[in-house]
XYZ file of C-alpha atoms in Angstrom:
358
model
C -39.618 47.148 -90.962
C -39.600 43.670 -89.703
C -35.869 43.395 -90.868
C -35.015 47.252 -89.622
C -36.722 45.527 -86.172
C -34.548 42.636 -86.479
C -31.526 44.378 -87.413
C -31.991 47.127 -84.113
C -32.528 44.210 -81.884
C -29.219 42.743 -83.046
C -27.051 45.700 -82.469
C -28.630 46.450 -79.226
C -27.910 42.924 -78.031
C -24.087 43.496 -79.404
C -23.438 46.883 -77.672
C -25.305 45.186 -74.797
C -23.095 42.156 -74.672
C -19.722 44.223 -75.165
C -20.430 46.500 -72.254
C -21.396 43.871 -69.809
C -18.628 41.483 -71.211
C -16.327 39.484 -69.046
C -12.963 41.536 -68.872
C -9.990 39.916 -69.495
C -7.480 38.523 -66.660
C -5.430 40.765 -65.945
C -7.324 44.193 -67.042
C -6.584 47.388 -64.963
C -8.837 50.083 -64.905
C -8.371 53.741 -62.756
C -11.876 53.997 -60.589
C -10.828 57.390 -59.072
C -8.637 60.366 -59.298
C -7.736 62.356 -56.088
C -5.918 65.601 -55.060
C -5.654 63.711 -51.343
C -2.890 60.658 -51.154
C -4.922 57.224 -50.717
C -3.717 55.009 -47.715
C -5.171 51.819 -48.117
C -8.514 50.922 -49.890
C -11.532 48.804 -48.904
C -14.382 48.524 -51.164
C -17.638 46.537 -50.770
C -19.159 43.896 -52.600
C -21.738 46.431 -53.706
C -18.765 48.681 -54.880
C -18.713 51.534 -51.770
C -15.003 52.377 -51.822
C -13.886 53.700 -48.499
C -9.806 54.590 -48.094
C -7.845 56.050 -44.995
C -5.754 59.375 -46.046
C -2.176 58.490 -45.555
C -0.979 59.954 -42.226
C 2.367 61.310 -44.746
C -0.130 63.491 -47.077
C -0.576 66.989 -47.019
C -2.708 67.812 -43.863
C -6.628 68.147 -45.213
C -8.217 67.305 -41.806
C -9.266 63.852 -43.419
C -8.506 60.818 -42.083
C -11.255 58.173 -43.728
C -13.065 59.175 -46.472
C -16.203 57.559 -49.005
C -15.249 58.019 -52.794
C -17.653 58.304 -55.122
C -16.841 56.610 -58.553
C -19.308 58.167 -60.708
C -17.933 61.295 -59.880
C -14.585 61.346 -58.142
C -16.303 63.415 -55.170
C -15.106 61.876 -51.553
C -16.328 62.829 -48.379
C -15.710 62.269 -44.764
C -16.655 59.337 -43.679
C -19.001 58.430 -41.235
C -18.662 61.911 -40.111
C -16.909 65.048 -40.239
C -17.216 65.287 -36.007
C -14.543 61.828 -36.383
C -12.280 63.431 -38.468
C -8.844 64.859 -36.510
C -8.600 68.545 -37.436
C -5.288 69.571 -35.736
C -4.858 68.133 -32.510
C -5.498 64.944 -31.711
C -7.954 63.679 -28.599
C -9.705 60.410 -27.863
C -13.214 61.036 -29.055
C -11.501 61.332 -32.763
C -9.449 60.023 -35.171
C -5.745 60.052 -34.745
C -3.333 58.325 -36.979
C -5.540 56.152 -39.583
C -3.848 53.690 -42.091
C -5.001 49.814 -42.297
C -8.380 49.642 -43.407
C -10.268 46.112 -43.707
C -14.020 45.118 -43.979
C -15.766 42.011 -42.668
C -18.963 39.805 -44.108
C -20.714 40.920 -40.977
C -21.208 44.086 -42.601
C -18.218 46.006 -40.573
C -15.468 48.276 -41.470
C -12.721 48.325 -39.331
C -9.525 50.268 -39.223
C -6.322 50.775 -37.225
C -5.471 53.784 -35.841
C -1.673 53.989 -34.753
C -1.867 56.747 -32.205
C 1.390 58.368 -33.823
C 0.686 61.395 -31.869
C -1.698 60.611 -28.632
C 0.143 57.142 -28.055
C -2.550 54.301 -28.009
C -3.015 52.290 -30.831
C -7.054 51.681 -31.402
C -9.148 49.865 -33.320
C -12.423 51.316 -35.006
C -14.886 48.919 -36.382
C -18.393 50.974 -38.089
C -21.539 49.451 -39.614
C -21.140 50.160 -43.157
C -24.994 50.862 -43.734
C -25.363 53.874 -41.556
C -21.534 54.875 -40.391
C -22.976 53.657 -36.807
C -20.047 53.071 -34.211
C -20.022 49.292 -33.693
C -16.916 48.814 -31.727
C -13.889 50.533 -30.667
C -10.964 48.368 -28.955
C -7.760 50.339 -27.611
C -4.782 47.971 -27.719
C -3.016 47.301 -24.558
C 0.164 49.855 -24.030
C 2.076 46.453 -22.793
C 1.420 45.103 -26.174
C 1.385 48.269 -28.190
C 3.283 51.170 -26.423
C 3.277 54.141 -27.593
C 5.982 54.428 -31.199
C 3.860 50.973 -32.095
C 3.160 51.324 -36.223
C 0.216 49.125 -36.551
C -0.590 49.481 -40.470
C -2.164 46.443 -41.777
C -5.082 44.598 -40.119
C -7.616 41.595 -41.390
C -10.860 40.506 -39.796
C -12.262 37.301 -39.422
C -15.982 38.388 -38.375
C -16.904 34.198 -38.335
C -14.460 32.893 -36.109
C -14.361 37.014 -33.709
C -10.504 37.952 -34.090
C -8.610 40.616 -35.527
C -4.733 40.546 -36.683
C -2.736 42.680 -37.029
C 1.155 43.841 -38.222
C 3.618 45.898 -35.979
C 6.146 47.450 -38.188
C 7.937 49.137 -35.829
C 8.649 46.325 -32.988
C 8.499 43.955 -35.654
C 5.516 41.431 -34.660
C 1.953 40.099 -35.128
C -1.156 40.520 -32.902
C -3.772 38.882 -32.477
C -7.274 41.032 -30.763
C -10.531 39.127 -29.944
C -12.957 41.245 -30.984
C -15.804 40.226 -28.069
C -13.435 41.835 -25.415
C -10.217 43.341 -26.766
C -8.529 40.410 -25.582
C -4.887 40.795 -27.221
C -1.618 38.726 -27.852
C 1.705 39.364 -29.695
C 3.835 36.843 -31.260
C 7.389 38.516 -32.402
C 11.317 37.751 -31.873
C 11.190 35.650 -35.086
C 12.997 35.506 -37.959
C 10.349 35.549 -40.581
C 9.005 39.097 -39.007
C 12.308 41.003 -39.997
C 13.186 43.024 -43.159
C 16.062 41.279 -45.022
C 18.820 43.049 -45.746
C 19.051 42.088 -49.504
C 15.120 43.255 -50.409
C 16.190 46.776 -51.151
C 13.113 49.176 -52.041
C 14.383 50.511 -55.621
C 11.553 52.826 -57.165
C 12.460 54.523 -60.672
C 15.846 53.525 -60.133
C 16.084 54.860 -56.935
C 16.977 53.303 -53.475
C 13.829 54.681 -51.550
C 14.994 56.024 -48.430
C 12.941 56.830 -44.957
C 14.121 59.739 -42.771
C 17.367 59.924 -44.077
C 18.220 56.111 -44.131
C 18.033 53.334 -46.906
C 14.345 51.882 -45.905
C 14.193 48.441 -44.232
C 10.907 48.080 -43.448
C 9.760 44.772 -41.201
C 6.498 42.767 -40.981
C 3.786 44.416 -43.055
C 1.729 42.669 -45.826
C -0.646 40.257 -43.783
C -3.457 38.106 -45.283
C -5.892 35.572 -44.123
C -7.194 32.367 -46.057
C -10.871 31.941 -46.723
C -11.435 29.526 -43.809
C -9.609 31.967 -41.321
C -7.404 29.248 -39.877
C -3.940 30.418 -41.484
C -2.649 33.948 -41.246
C -0.259 35.112 -44.053
C 2.561 37.342 -43.697
C 6.085 38.930 -44.466
C 8.318 41.692 -44.134
C 8.060 45.011 -46.468
C 10.905 44.355 -47.293
C 11.333 40.921 -47.486
C 10.842 38.632 -50.941
C 9.792 35.804 -48.720
C 5.782 34.686 -47.373
C 5.149 33.178 -44.624
C 2.419 31.582 -42.886
C 1.445 30.325 -39.313
C -1.776 29.132 -37.903
C -4.372 31.285 -36.409
C -5.093 29.285 -33.796
C -1.637 29.049 -32.610
C -0.993 33.368 -32.817
C -4.322 33.630 -30.262
C -2.983 31.111 -27.521
C 0.370 33.630 -27.472
C 2.890 31.071 -26.993
C 5.701 31.216 -28.862
C 6.720 28.153 -28.755
C 3.532 27.084 -30.662
C 3.473 29.658 -32.792
C 6.929 29.179 -34.467
C 5.807 25.121 -34.542
C 3.326 26.414 -37.111
C 5.385 28.953 -39.390
C 6.357 27.714 -42.688
C 7.738 29.318 -45.800
C 4.648 29.263 -48.846
C 6.971 31.396 -51.556
C 8.472 34.042 -52.781
C 6.983 37.646 -52.983
C 8.231 40.866 -54.091
C 8.928 44.193 -52.038
C 5.480 44.825 -51.394
C 3.372 46.937 -49.313
C 0.153 45.263 -49.277
C -0.720 41.525 -50.508
C -4.566 39.934 -50.632
C -5.219 36.149 -50.786
C -7.963 34.872 -52.632
C -10.255 32.055 -51.830
C -8.363 29.567 -54.464
C -5.089 30.044 -52.146
C -3.896 32.680 -54.678
C -1.570 36.022 -53.521
C -1.411 39.098 -54.766
C 1.082 41.446 -53.663
C 1.925 45.085 -54.668
C 5.271 45.290 -56.172
C 6.739 48.370 -55.217
C 10.325 48.438 -57.465
C 7.996 47.513 -60.495
C 4.959 49.189 -61.052
C 3.218 46.009 -60.997
C 0.729 43.815 -58.928
C 2.645 40.037 -58.561
C 0.594 36.973 -57.682
C 2.120 33.957 -56.323
C -0.459 31.064 -57.022
C -1.295 28.363 -55.138
C 1.161 26.100 -56.657
C 4.065 28.348 -55.657
C 4.680 30.009 -58.800
C 5.239 34.376 -58.493
C 4.288 35.810 -61.778
C 3.446 39.178 -62.636
C -0.266 40.349 -62.822
C -0.137 43.558 -64.527
C 2.152 45.811 -64.527
C 1.996 49.710 -65.429
C 3.264 53.589 -64.803
C 0.240 53.961 -63.565
C 1.116 51.763 -60.851
C 3.143 54.382 -59.519
C 3.460 53.057 -55.727
C 0.908 50.619 -54.829
C 0.312 50.840 -51.457
C -2.807 48.388 -50.474
C -4.503 45.780 -52.411
C -8.533 44.305 -51.092
C -11.087 42.031 -53.137
C -13.881 44.076 -54.166
C -17.007 42.779 -55.974
C -16.506 39.293 -57.061
C -13.533 39.137 -59.201
C -12.098 42.705 -58.817
C -8.991 43.586 -56.762
C -8.514 47.630 -55.702
C -5.502 49.390 -55.657
C -4.659 52.242 -53.481
C -2.097 54.180 -55.525
C -0.066 56.832 -54.049
C 3.513 57.820 -55.138
C 4.260 57.343 -51.215
C 8.032 56.854 -52.600
C 7.822 60.669 -53.466
C 6.839 61.936 -50.051
C 9.171 64.126 -48.093
C 9.472 61.311 -45.502
C 10.773 58.456 -48.274
C 12.873 60.803 -50.316
C 14.466 63.137 -48.243
C 13.409 66.228 -49.917
C 10.663 68.421 -50.794
C 7.395 66.530 -51.659
C 7.561 65.592 -55.361
C 4.508 63.808 -56.245
C 2.154 65.210 -58.337
C -1.496 64.211 -58.020
C -3.794 62.672 -58.896
C -3.382 59.944 -56.985
C -5.132 57.057 -57.875
C -7.532 54.142 -56.636
C -7.668 51.068 -59.034
C -8.616 48.099 -59.779
C -7.583 44.553 -61.631
C -9.452 41.940 -63.046
C -8.461 38.355 -61.714
C -11.385 36.384 -62.819
C -11.596 34.720 -59.274
C -14.722 33.869 -57.397
C -13.892 36.107 -54.657
C -15.295 39.242 -53.266
C -14.783 41.414 -50.392
C -14.991 40.555 -46.352
C -13.861 37.670 -44.467
């Protein structure tokens, strides 16, 4: 009997060790499969999954959702009342895409306002879904037609940073009072002619022309002192001082611009505490990493990474990825929608001591 008990205990402990074993660096998992196209994804350190619904998806009446990883079910978040059913109005979402969270317990999303005009930033308390803050950007700095897709948030210093694709630029927004400044006109913000988006051996178009997208992926250093950025159609990754950006003085900002290293044609980026940069690699169905010594390598590649759109850290060590086949949308391929659900939320084990929030 003692022998049987010892054997059973050994088997139990062995099984438990396999279940709780640390994954190998580069391990890729599917977390959820969805019938609707996620835009950007943000996952809390406790594992709650939030995603915007991409504006190019077939209208579903949803712009912001929470996903249940156990059931693949999703629901409007924070409520159905805020989702735009048809015509946009100032009391509901208009055109959401960028999403981020901070370490103060807030979820933020960038509302590009493609129908109404104003660009708005919505901030919610993650715990109960209540509205924490809404900031309407000034028309002079974010005119109608702006495309504020990516955003990052520094809750400790009280600033939000956004990238504008339409009029290539970076914006800094003070959370307390909405004070906003813009940096634009610099070569580092522009698309690069030779950085072609070529997915599935086919040059990707946008509205009938070869896609040429300017500054888009952005990320922050762990201490919030450095903003990293690059063009979607670009192979260079830059940095500048957030303190300089906050002044709105172009000369001061330009004096801090530096080349960090190479990157792939990419839609999203995230930077770890250790200073490693992760990019969605659109042309190779991959996630690439530029390490803190300047070496660019492939972290993982997979056919399932069929247009990896955004990346953000969730639980410590896990990098979450929204995968949405965006190049198969009508606006990109110039034809009918050819994407076939499921769309995916995936995650990559990086092995880094980095969790959600800034």
